[in-house]
Amino acid sequence: MQYKEWLGEWLSSSVRPVVKERTAEAYEYAVRRQIVPTLGDYALDELSPLVLQRFAAGLCARYAPNTVRGVVGVLRASLLRAEQTGVVARQFGATIRLPHGREKEVACFTVTEQKQIEAYALRHRNRKFAGFVLCLYTGLRVGELLALTWQDVDFAAGALRVNKSCRDRWGGGYRKRIDTPKTAHSHRVIPLPAALLPLLTALRSHSKSAYVVSDANGHDVSVRSYQRSFESMLRKLRIQHRGVHALRHTFATRALECGMDARTLAEVLGHKNPAVTLSRYAHSLQEHKSAMMDRLGELL
């Protein structure tokens, strides 16, 4: 059996029925764009350790480490399943060696830039821009923000529930598609800073939509549309381009600077492990660490 034939069978019988739709789409994309063009015509029993290692080396020359690990993960899973089901007597996915990846440095805004963003968003006539402020003080992912409904906001308790996310579906244009959160730990309740409640109350009083973030006419906002609005705002403010996810990174950095402990921050962000949170954001605290060291030096 050719590998591409097995990949089609594996995706339809072992992937689609058991994983989330967006996960299946990611697998199918890796199969279609990276795996089949190079390895698809091989017979399964021709996929030797050398063939697989050369494939991985080719990926490393073209893609970022995280992308390579994702593609190789799909490759390994498909070959392991082939062995488990008896389609092939032995497979060598585990023999692939990959370079050690380094945690990508996160990009966040300075305090000055954050204040510029807040001021612009709060004075903008289109109220959807207020969502940027909400991200800065809750750490929401953009998909979680755009899936947030007014039913998810508990004004009495001063908290919001994260129980869904969204992504774009292309169909002649970007359309929002509601899905479950990224991981099980992404289901969470986030306490709201008291200063945010008046803003949310004002947004609710003028809202024409079930969603917290909508356009001026109460229509849904797609992820791509919101990203473009963010990019446009940064250009007008003459702030260096960063993706909208930088708002979440900025929240995490400010939280650590204010003394929030790693476990609490991990729970607010929806991370499984506080160690992951610290390793991801510790480097972005250089200015704060320098100030703390200066304070320590005052004892001399």
PDB file of C-alpha atoms in Angstrom:
ATOM      1  CA  MET A   1       0.000   0.000   0.000  1.00  0.00           C
ATOM      2  CA  GLN A   2       1.273   3.488  -0.853  1.00  0.00           C
ATOM      3  CA  TYR A   3       1.713   5.806   2.098  1.00  0.00           C
ATOM      4  CA  LYS A   4      -0.714   8.373   0.652  1.00  0.00           C
ATOM      5  CA  GLU A   5      -3.417   5.701   0.471  1.00  0.00           C
ATOM      6  CA  TRP A   6      -2.866   4.814   4.093  1.00  0.00           C
ATOM      7  CA  LEU A   7      -2.902   8.502   5.098  1.00  0.00           C
ATOM      8  CA  GLY A   8      -6.354   8.895   3.540  1.00  0.00           C
ATOM      9  CA  GLU A   9      -7.625   5.843   5.406  1.00  0.00           C
ATOM     10  CA  TRP A  10      -6.019   6.951   8.672  1.00  0.00           C
ATOM     11  CA  LEU A  11      -7.507  10.446   8.497  1.00  0.00           C
ATOM     12  CA  SER A  12     -11.021   9.192   7.776  1.00  0.00           C
ATOM     13  CA  SER A  13     -11.138   6.295  10.247  1.00  0.00           C
ATOM     14  CA  SER A  14      -8.728   7.155  13.060  1.00  0.00           C
ATOM     15  CA  VAL A  15      -8.539  10.970  13.130  1.00  0.00           C
ATOM     16  CA  ARG A  16     -11.783  12.601  12.058  1.00  0.00           C
ATOM     17  CA  PRO A  17     -14.055  10.554  14.390  1.00  0.00           C
ATOM     18  CA  VAL A  18     -12.008  11.133  17.547  1.00  0.00           C
ATOM     19  CA  VAL A  19     -10.485  14.641  17.490  1.00  0.00           C
ATOM     20  CA  LYS A  20     -11.817  18.185  17.345  1.00  0.00           C
ATOM     21  CA  GLU A  21     -12.611  19.502  13.880  1.00  0.00           C
ATOM     22  CA  ARG A  22      -9.860  22.098  13.880  1.00  0.00           C
ATOM     23  CA  THR A  23      -7.328  19.461  14.985  1.00  0.00           C
ATOM     24  CA  ALA A  24      -8.400  17.218  12.118  1.00  0.00           C
ATOM     25  CA  GLU A  25      -8.059  20.145   9.718  1.00  0.00           C
ATOM     26  CA  ALA A  26      -4.525  20.802  10.967  1.00  0.00           C
ATOM     27  CA  TYR A  27      -3.623  17.135  10.426  1.00  0.00           C
ATOM     28  CA  GLU A  28      -5.115  17.178   6.942  1.00  0.00           C
ATOM     29  CA  TYR A  29      -3.229  20.351   6.063  1.00  0.00           C
ATOM     30  CA  ALA A  30       0.103  18.812   7.145  1.00  0.00           C
ATOM     31  CA  VAL A  31      -0.659  15.660   5.164  1.00  0.00           C
ATOM     32  CA  ARG A  32      -1.691  17.548   2.031  1.00  0.00           C
ATOM     33  CA  ARG A  33       0.983  20.262   2.019  1.00  0.00           C
ATOM     34  CA  GLN A  34       4.056  18.700   3.586  1.00  0.00           C
ATOM     35  CA  ILE A  35       3.857  14.906   3.794  1.00  0.00           C
ATOM     36  CA  VAL A  36       2.176  13.632   0.619  1.00  0.00           C
ATOM     37  CA  PRO A  37       4.218  15.700  -1.880  1.00  0.00           C
ATOM     38  CA  THR A  38       7.447  14.144  -0.580  1.00  0.00           C
ATOM     39  CA  LEU A  39       6.524  10.740   0.859  1.00  0.00           C
ATOM     40  CA  GLY A  40       3.115   9.961  -0.616  1.00  0.00           C
ATOM     41  CA  ASP A  41       4.319   7.708  -3.429  1.00  0.00           C
ATOM     42  CA  TYR A  42       6.445   5.522  -1.156  1.00  0.00           C
ATOM     43  CA  ALA A  43       5.137   2.109  -0.157  1.00  0.00           C
ATOM     44  CA  LEU A  44       4.692   1.875   3.596  1.00  0.00           C
ATOM     45  CA  ASP A  45       7.462  -0.693   3.938  1.00  0.00           C
ATOM     46  CA  GLU A  46       9.846   1.618   2.034  1.00  0.00           C
ATOM     47  CA  LEU A  47       9.718   4.286   4.756  1.00  0.00           C
ATOM     48  CA  SER A  48      13.084   3.419   6.264  1.00  0.00           C
ATOM     49  CA  PRO A  49      14.824   5.418   9.032  1.00  0.00           C
ATOM     50  CA  LEU A  50      17.034   7.069   6.402  1.00  0.00           C
ATOM     51  CA  VAL A  51      14.060   8.120   4.219  1.00  0.00           C
ATOM     52  CA  LEU A  52      12.240   9.556   7.221  1.00  0.00           C
ATOM     53  CA  GLN A  53      15.296  11.380   8.554  1.00  0.00           C
ATOM     54  CA  ARG A  54      15.952  12.975   5.152  1.00  0.00           C
ATOM     55  CA  PHE A  55      12.333  14.106   5.071  1.00  0.00           C
ATOM     56  CA  ALA A  56      12.682  15.679   8.531  1.00  0.00           C
ATOM     57  CA  ALA A  57      15.939  17.367   7.504  1.00  0.00           C
ATOM     58  CA  GLY A  58      14.177  18.873   4.487  1.00  0.00           C
ATOM     59  CA  LEU A  59      11.452  20.246   6.748  1.00  0.00           C
ATOM     60  CA  CYS A  60      14.040  21.790   9.075  1.00  0.00           C
ATOM     61  CA  ALA A  61      15.564  23.647   6.134  1.00  0.00           C
ATOM     62  CA  ARG A  62      12.226  25.239   5.200  1.00  0.00           C
ATOM     63  CA  TYR A  63      10.113  25.661   8.325  1.00  0.00           C
ATOM     64  CA  ALA A  64      10.279  26.919  11.889  1.00  0.00           C
ATOM     65  CA  PRO A  65      10.981  24.310  14.615  1.00  0.00           C
ATOM     66  CA  ASN A  66       7.403  24.302  15.915  1.00  0.00           C
ATOM     67  CA  THR A  67       6.057  23.636  12.421  1.00  0.00           C
ATOM     68  CA  VAL A  68       8.530  20.810  11.909  1.00  0.00           C
ATOM     69  CA  ARG A  69       7.568  19.199  15.210  1.00  0.00           C
ATOM     70  CA  GLY A  70       3.900  19.409  14.282  1.00  0.00           C
ATOM     71  CA  VAL A  71       4.372  17.763  10.883  1.00  0.00           C
ATOM     72  CA  VAL A  72       6.615  15.037  12.279  1.00  0.00           C
ATOM     73  CA  GLY A  73       4.065  14.437  15.018  1.00  0.00           C
ATOM     74  CA  VAL A  74       1.406  13.770  12.373  1.00  0.00           C
ATOM     75  CA  LEU A  75       3.810  11.498  10.498  1.00  0.00           C
ATOM     76  CA  ARG A  76       4.655   9.495  13.618  1.00  0.00           C
ATOM     77  CA  ALA A  77       1.010   9.129  14.642  1.00  0.00           C
ATOM     78  CA  SER A  78       0.007   7.818  11.210  1.00  0.00           C
ATOM     79  CA  LEU A  79       2.846   5.282  11.107  1.00  0.00           C
ATOM     80  CA  LEU A  80       2.223   4.089  14.654  1.00  0.00           C
ATOM     81  CA  ARG A  81      -1.422   3.472  13.831  1.00  0.00           C
ATOM     82  CA  ALA A  82      -0.394   1.540  10.718  1.00  0.00           C
ATOM     83  CA  GLU A  83       1.717  -0.742  12.901  1.00  0.00           C
ATOM     84  CA  GLN A  84      -1.016  -1.109  15.544  1.00  0.00           C
ATOM     85  CA  THR A  85      -3.576  -2.163  12.948  1.00  0.00           C
ATOM     86  CA  GLY A  86      -1.260  -4.590  11.190  1.00  0.00           C
ATOM     87  CA  VAL A  87      -1.054  -2.607   7.960  1.00  0.00           C
ATOM     88  CA  VAL A  88       2.738  -2.641   8.298  1.00  0.00           C
ATOM     89  CA  ALA A  89       4.848  -5.030  10.364  1.00  0.00           C
ATOM     90  CA  ARG A  90       7.193  -2.348  11.662  1.00  0.00           C
ATOM     91  CA  GLN A  91       7.536   1.402  11.378  1.00  0.00           C
ATOM     92  CA  PHE A  92      10.376   3.784  12.201  1.00  0.00           C
ATOM     93  CA  GLY A  93       8.723   7.068  13.120  1.00  0.00           C
ATOM     94  CA  ALA A  94      10.359   7.027  16.542  1.00  0.00           C
ATOM     95  CA  THR A  95      13.830   7.032  14.969  1.00  0.00           C
ATOM     96  CA  ILE A  96      13.431  10.563  13.573  1.00  0.00           C
ATOM     97  CA  ARG A  97      15.743  13.015  15.319  1.00  0.00           C
ATOM     98  CA  LEU A  98      14.797  16.670  15.520  1.00  0.00           C
ATOM     99  CA  PRO A  99      16.774  19.705  16.677  1.00  0.00           C
ATOM    100  CA  HIS A 100      15.991  20.911  20.158  1.00  0.00           C
ATOM    101  CA  GLY A 101      13.553  23.764  19.951  1.00  0.00           C
ATOM    102  CA  ARG A 102      13.960  26.942  21.955  1.00  0.00           C
ATOM    103  CA  GLU A 103      11.007  28.692  23.562  1.00  0.00           C
ATOM    104  CA  LYS A 104      10.076  31.547  21.265  1.00  0.00           C
ATOM    105  CA  GLU A 105      10.387  34.912  22.921  1.00  0.00           C
ATOM    106  CA  VAL A 106       7.030  36.554  23.396  1.00  0.00           C
ATOM    107  CA  ALA A 107       6.351  40.057  22.160  1.00  0.00           C
ATOM    108  CA  CYS A 108       4.571  42.430  24.493  1.00  0.00           C
ATOM    109  CA  PHE A 109       3.898  46.146  24.612  1.00  0.00           C
ATOM    110  CA  THR A 110       5.654  48.587  26.902  1.00  0.00           C
ATOM    111  CA  VAL A 111       3.644  50.377  29.562  1.00  0.00           C
ATOM    112  CA  THR A 112       3.673  53.536  27.407  1.00  0.00           C
ATOM    113  CA  GLU A 113       2.460  51.643  24.339  1.00  0.00           C
ATOM    114  CA  GLN A 114      -0.214  49.922  26.407  1.00  0.00           C
ATOM    115  CA  LYS A 115      -1.557  53.274  27.591  1.00  0.00           C
ATOM    116  CA  GLN A 116      -1.644  54.527  23.996  1.00  0.00           C
ATOM    117  CA  ILE A 117      -3.624  51.474  22.917  1.00  0.00           C
ATOM    118  CA  GLU A 118      -6.047  51.819  25.807  1.00  0.00           C
ATOM    119  CA  ALA A 119      -6.659  55.508  25.149  1.00  0.00           C
ATOM    120  CA  TYR A 120      -7.236  54.948  21.426  1.00  0.00           C
ATOM    121  CA  ALA A 121      -9.532  51.968  21.969  1.00  0.00           C
ATOM    122  CA  LEU A 122     -11.656  53.682  24.592  1.00  0.00           C
ATOM    123  CA  ARG A 123     -12.208  56.855  22.578  1.00  0.00           C
ATOM    124  CA  HIS A 124     -12.883  55.095  19.262  1.00  0.00           C
ATOM    125  CA  ARG A 125     -16.474  55.420  18.063  1.00  0.00           C
ATOM    126  CA  ASN A 126     -16.586  51.746  17.124  1.00  0.00           C
ATOM    127  CA  ARG A 127     -17.089  49.947  20.419  1.00  0.00           C
ATOM    128  CA  LYS A 128     -15.493  46.726  19.208  1.00  0.00           C
ATOM    129  CA  PHE A 129     -12.118  48.339  19.936  1.00  0.00           C
ATOM    130  CA  ALA A 130     -12.886  48.120  23.654  1.00  0.00           C
ATOM    131  CA  GLY A 131     -12.220  44.398  23.313  1.00  0.00           C
ATOM    132  CA  PHE A 132      -8.517  45.202  23.080  1.00  0.00           C
ATOM    133  CA  VAL A 133      -8.697  46.694  26.568  1.00  0.00           C
ATOM    134  CA  LEU A 134     -10.525  43.614  27.794  1.00  0.00           C
ATOM    135  CA  CYS A 135      -7.681  41.443  26.489  1.00  0.00           C
ATOM    136  CA  LEU A 136      -5.103  43.630  28.228  1.00  0.00           C
ATOM    137  CA  TYR A 137      -6.759  43.062  31.606  1.00  0.00           C
ATOM    138  CA  THR A 138      -7.957  39.452  31.335  1.00  0.00           C
ATOM    139  CA  GLY A 139      -5.400  37.724  29.100  1.00  0.00           C
ATOM    140  CA  LEU A 140      -8.080  36.351  26.771  1.00  0.00           C
ATOM    141  CA  ARG A 141      -7.024  34.827  23.472  1.00  0.00           C
ATOM    142  CA  VAL A 142      -8.592  36.618  20.505  1.00  0.00           C
ATOM    143  CA  GLY A 143     -10.730  33.567  19.676  1.00  0.00           C
ATOM    144  CA  GLU A 144     -12.002  33.457  23.258  1.00  0.00           C
ATOM    145  CA  LEU A 145     -12.758  37.184  23.221  1.00  0.00           C
ATOM    146  CA  LEU A 146     -14.780  37.052  19.997  1.00  0.00           C
ATOM    147  CA  ALA A 147     -16.740  34.007  21.220  1.00  0.00           C
ATOM    148  CA  LEU A 148     -17.597  35.684  24.534  1.00  0.00           C
ATOM    149  CA  THR A 149     -21.319  36.356  24.992  1.00  0.00           C
ATOM    150  CA  TRP A 150     -23.051  38.546  27.514  1.00  0.00           C
ATOM    151  CA  GLN A 151     -24.319  35.391  29.222  1.00  0.00           C
ATOM    152  CA  ASP A 152     -20.701  34.579  30.005  1.00  0.00           C
ATOM    153  CA  VAL A 153     -20.255  37.824  31.962  1.00  0.00           C
ATOM    154  CA  ASP A 154     -21.352  37.658  35.598  1.00  0.00           C
ATOM    155  CA  PHE A 155     -21.677  41.291  36.603  1.00  0.00           C
ATOM    156  CA  ALA A 156     -22.755  40.445  40.164  1.00  0.00           C
ATOM    157  CA  ALA A 157     -19.709  38.257  40.810  1.00  0.00           C
ATOM    158  CA  GLY A 158     -17.386  40.400  38.712  1.00  0.00           C
ATOM    159  CA  ALA A 159     -16.159  37.498  36.602  1.00  0.00           C
ATOM    160  CA  LEU A 160     -16.404  36.033  33.127  1.00  0.00           C
ATOM    161  CA  ARG A 161     -16.601  32.402  32.045  1.00  0.00           C
ATOM    162  CA  VAL A 162     -14.452  31.114  29.203  1.00  0.00           C
ATOM    163  CA  ASN A 163     -16.248  28.094  27.766  1.00  0.00           C
ATOM    164  CA  LYS A 164     -15.842  28.468  24.005  1.00  0.00           C
ATOM    165  CA  SER A 165     -13.583  29.917  21.358  1.00  0.00           C
ATOM    166  CA  CYS A 166     -13.869  30.729  17.677  1.00  0.00           C
ATOM    167  CA  ARG A 167     -11.879  30.670  14.497  1.00  0.00           C
ATOM    168  CA  ASP A 168     -12.496  31.735  10.931  1.00  0.00           C
ATOM    169  CA  ARG A 169     -14.003  29.592   8.213  1.00  0.00           C
ATOM    170  CA  TRP A 170     -13.501  30.626   4.616  1.00  0.00           C
ATOM    171  CA  GLY A 171     -16.536  30.570   2.385  1.00  0.00           C
ATOM    172  CA  GLY A 172     -16.285  33.504   0.017  1.00  0.00           C
ATOM    173  CA  GLY A 173     -15.184  35.544   3.032  1.00  0.00           C
ATOM    174  CA  TYR A 174     -14.120  35.047   6.630  1.00  0.00           C
ATOM    175  CA  ARG A 175     -16.911  33.811   8.890  1.00  0.00           C
ATOM    176  CA  LYS A 176     -16.747  33.164  12.608  1.00  0.00           C
ATOM    177  CA  ARG A 177     -17.111  29.554  13.715  1.00  0.00           C
ATOM    178  CA  ILE A 178     -17.686  28.765  17.387  1.00  0.00           C
ATOM    179  CA  ASP A 179     -15.740  25.865  18.837  1.00  0.00           C
ATOM    180  CA  THR A 180     -14.668  24.502  22.215  1.00  0.00           C
ATOM    181  CA  PRO A 181     -11.668  26.177  23.909  1.00  0.00           C
ATOM    182  CA  LYS A 182      -8.122  25.320  22.924  1.00  0.00           C
ATOM    183  CA  THR A 183      -7.551  22.817  25.772  1.00  0.00           C
ATOM    184  CA  ALA A 184      -9.390  21.425  28.789  1.00  0.00           C
ATOM    185  CA  HIS A 185      -7.559  23.920  31.004  1.00  0.00           C
ATOM    186  CA  SER A 186      -8.829  26.755  28.807  1.00  0.00           C
ATOM    187  CA  HIS A 187     -12.251  26.294  30.438  1.00  0.00           C
ATOM    188  CA  ARG A 188     -11.954  28.783  33.281  1.00  0.00           C
ATOM    189  CA  VAL A 189     -13.500  31.620  35.259  1.00  0.00           C
ATOM    190  CA  ILE A 190     -11.571  34.895  35.193  1.00  0.00           C
ATOM    191  CA  PRO A 191     -12.132  37.458  37.969  1.00  0.00           C
ATOM    192  CA  LEU A 192     -12.552  40.918  36.479  1.00  0.00           C
ATOM    193  CA  PRO A 193     -10.681  43.978  37.752  1.00  0.00           C
ATOM    194  CA  ALA A 194     -13.244  46.334  39.301  1.00  0.00           C
ATOM    195  CA  ALA A 195     -12.201  49.077  36.864  1.00  0.00           C
ATOM    196  CA  LEU A 196     -13.445  46.970  33.929  1.00  0.00           C
ATOM    197  CA  LEU A 197     -17.016  46.616  35.162  1.00  0.00           C
ATOM    198  CA  PRO A 198     -18.133  50.172  34.224  1.00  0.00           C
ATOM    199  CA  LEU A 199     -16.666  49.661  30.749  1.00  0.00           C
ATOM    200  CA  LEU A 200     -18.530  46.369  30.299  1.00  0.00           C
ATOM    201  CA  THR A 201     -21.723  47.871  31.672  1.00  0.00           C
ATOM    202  CA  ALA A 202     -21.531  50.693  29.135  1.00  0.00           C
ATOM    203  CA  LEU A 203     -20.829  48.241  26.319  1.00  0.00           C
ATOM    204  CA  ARG A 204     -23.787  46.108  27.357  1.00  0.00           C
ATOM    205  CA  SER A 205     -26.159  49.071  27.405  1.00  0.00           C
ATOM    206  CA  HIS A 206     -25.338  49.927  23.775  1.00  0.00           C
ATOM    207  CA  SER A 207     -24.925  46.389  22.473  1.00  0.00           C
ATOM    208  CA  LYS A 208     -27.105  45.075  19.649  1.00  0.00           C
ATOM    209  CA  SER A 209     -25.593  41.597  19.771  1.00  0.00           C
ATOM    210  CA  ALA A 210     -25.403  38.530  21.996  1.00  0.00           C
ATOM    211  CA  TYR A 211     -21.620  38.828  21.699  1.00  0.00           C
ATOM    212  CA  VAL A 212     -19.561  41.168  23.840  1.00  0.00           C
ATOM    213  CA  VAL A 213     -17.552  42.243  20.788  1.00  0.00           C
ATOM    214  CA  SER A 214     -19.532  43.143  17.671  1.00  0.00           C
ATOM    215  CA  ASP A 215     -19.421  45.848  15.024  1.00  0.00           C
ATOM    216  CA  ALA A 216     -21.421  49.080  15.123  1.00  0.00           C
ATOM    217  CA  ASN A 217     -24.442  47.328  13.603  1.00  0.00           C
ATOM    218  CA  GLY A 218     -24.372  44.391  15.999  1.00  0.00           C
ATOM    219  CA  HIS A 219     -22.893  41.972  13.462  1.00  0.00           C
ATOM    220  CA  ASP A 220     -20.371  39.264  14.292  1.00  0.00           C
ATOM    221  CA  VAL A 221     -16.681  40.104  13.979  1.00  0.00           C
ATOM    222  CA  SER A 222     -14.381  37.530  12.387  1.00  0.00           C
ATOM    223  CA  VAL A 223     -10.923  36.854  13.784  1.00  0.00           C
ATOM    224  CA  ARG A 224      -9.231  38.122  10.624  1.00  0.00           C
ATOM    225  CA  SER A 225     -11.298  41.298  10.602  1.00  0.00           C
ATOM    226  CA  TYR A 226     -10.384  41.964  14.222  1.00  0.00           C
ATOM    227  CA  GLN A 227      -6.707  41.340  13.491  1.00  0.00           C
ATOM    228  CA  ARG A 228      -6.845  43.878  10.669  1.00  0.00           C
ATOM    229  CA  SER A 229      -8.467  46.445  12.948  1.00  0.00           C
ATOM    230  CA  PHE A 230      -5.663  45.907  15.438  1.00  0.00           C
ATOM    231  CA  GLU A 231      -2.995  46.282  12.750  1.00  0.00           C
ATOM    232  CA  SER A 232      -4.637  49.498  11.545  1.00  0.00           C
ATOM    233  CA  MET A 233      -4.681  50.896  15.083  1.00  0.00           C
ATOM    234  CA  LEU A 234      -0.984  50.181  15.598  1.00  0.00           C
ATOM    235  CA  ARG A 235      -0.119  51.938  12.323  1.00  0.00           C
ATOM    236  CA  LYS A 236      -2.066  55.028  13.364  1.00  0.00           C
ATOM    237  CA  LEU A 237      -0.357  55.038  16.760  1.00  0.00           C
ATOM    238  CA  ARG A 238       3.039  54.403  15.110  1.00  0.00           C
ATOM    239  CA  ILE A 239       3.633  51.420  17.354  1.00  0.00           C
ATOM    240  CA  GLN A 240       5.792  48.573  16.053  1.00  0.00           C
ATOM    241  CA  HIS A 241       3.685  45.810  14.512  1.00  0.00           C
ATOM    242  CA  ARG A 242       2.804  42.911  16.783  1.00  0.00           C
ATOM    243  CA  GLY A 243      -0.005  40.419  16.462  1.00  0.00           C
ATOM    244  CA  VAL A 244      -3.145  40.826  18.536  1.00  0.00           C
ATOM    245  CA  HIS A 245      -1.915  37.883  20.665  1.00  0.00           C
ATOM    246  CA  ALA A 246       0.664  40.331  22.056  1.00  0.00           C
ATOM    247  CA  LEU A 247      -2.168  41.760  24.171  1.00  0.00           C
ATOM    248  CA  ARG A 248      -2.315  38.447  26.044  1.00  0.00           C
ATOM    249  CA  HIS A 249       1.471  38.453  26.442  1.00  0.00           C
ATOM    250  CA  THR A 250       1.299  42.024  27.744  1.00  0.00           C
ATOM    251  CA  PHE A 251      -1.314  41.048  30.322  1.00  0.00           C
ATOM    252  CA  ALA A 252       0.880  38.193  31.575  1.00  0.00           C
ATOM    253  CA  THR A 253       3.961  40.409  31.786  1.00  0.00           C
ATOM    254  CA  ARG A 254       2.145  43.181  33.681  1.00  0.00           C
ATOM    255  CA  ALA A 255       0.604  40.591  36.034  1.00  0.00           C
ATOM    256  CA  LEU A 256       4.035  39.219  36.956  1.00  0.00           C
ATOM    257  CA  GLU A 257       5.382  42.752  37.363  1.00  0.00           C
ATOM    258  CA  CYS A 258       2.543  43.475  39.794  1.00  0.00           C
ATOM    259  CA  GLY A 259       3.479  40.421  41.855  1.00  0.00           C
ATOM    260  CA  MET A 260       0.861  37.889  40.746  1.00  0.00           C
ATOM    261  CA  ASP A 261       2.096  34.401  41.566  1.00  0.00           C
ATOM    262  CA  ALA A 262       2.726  31.958  38.737  1.00  0.00           C
ATOM    263  CA  ARG A 263       0.005  29.484  39.724  1.00  0.00           C
ATOM    264  CA  THR A 264      -2.698  32.139  39.772  1.00  0.00           C
ATOM    265  CA  LEU A 265      -1.507  33.558  36.457  1.00  0.00           C
ATOM    266  CA  ALA A 266      -1.436  30.090  34.890  1.00  0.00           C
ATOM    267  CA  GLU A 267      -5.056  29.520  35.938  1.00  0.00           C
ATOM    268  CA  VAL A 268      -6.158  32.889  34.569  1.00  0.00           C
ATOM    269  CA  LEU A 269      -4.372  32.233  31.260  1.00  0.00           C
ATOM    270  CA  GLY A 270      -5.634  28.653  31.030  1.00  0.00           C
ATOM    271  CA  HIS A 271      -2.172  27.077  31.176  1.00  0.00           C
ATOM    272  CA  LYS A 272      -1.834  23.543  32.540  1.00  0.00           C
ATOM    273  CA  ASN A 273       1.515  24.077  34.230  1.00  0.00           C
ATOM    274  CA  PRO A 274       2.737  27.225  36.057  1.00  0.00           C
ATOM    275  CA  ALA A 275       6.303  26.292  35.058  1.00  0.00           C
ATOM    276  CA  VAL A 276       5.319  26.794  31.408  1.00  0.00           C
ATOM    277  CA  THR A 277       3.951  30.229  32.284  1.00  0.00           C
ATOM    278  CA  LEU A 278       7.141  31.282  34.049  1.00  0.00           C
ATOM    279  CA  SER A 279       9.458  29.975  31.339  1.00  0.00           C
ATOM    280  CA  ARG A 280       7.458  31.764  28.669  1.00  0.00           C
ATOM    281  CA  TYR A 281       7.326  35.175  30.308  1.00  0.00           C
ATOM    282  CA  ALA A 282      10.335  35.424  32.629  1.00  0.00           C
ATOM    283  CA  HIS A 283      12.607  36.901  29.932  1.00  0.00           C
ATOM    284  CA  SER A 284      10.163  39.735  29.224  1.00  0.00           C
ATOM    285  CA  LEU A 285      10.611  41.041  32.786  1.00  0.00           C
ATOM    286  CA  GLN A 286      14.161  42.317  32.272  1.00  0.00           C
ATOM    287  CA  GLU A 287      13.266  45.943  33.012  1.00  0.00           C
ATOM    288  CA  HIS A 288      11.341  44.891  36.114  1.00  0.00           C
ATOM    289  CA  LYS A 289      14.189  42.654  37.284  1.00  0.00           C
ATOM    290  CA  SER A 290      16.661  45.506  36.858  1.00  0.00           C
ATOM    291  CA  ALA A 291      14.479  47.773  39.005  1.00  0.00           C
ATOM    292  CA  MET A 292      14.228  45.101  41.697  1.00  0.00           C
ATOM    293  CA  MET A 293      18.019  44.656  41.685  1.00  0.00           C
ATOM    294  CA  ASP A 294      18.452  48.427  42.029  1.00  0.00           C
ATOM    295  CA  ARG A 295      16.171  48.376  45.067  1.00  0.00           C
ATOM    296  CA  LEU A 296      18.245  45.589  46.533  1.00  0.00           C
ATOM    297  CA  GLY A 297      21.374  47.624  45.874  1.00  0.00           C
ATOM    298  CA  GLU A 298      20.002  50.440  48.031  1.00  0.00           C
ATOM    299  CA  LEU A 299      20.775  48.269  51.043  1.00  0.00           C
ATOM    300  CA  LEU A 300      24.503  48.583  50.371  1.00  0.00           C
TER     301      LEU A 300
END
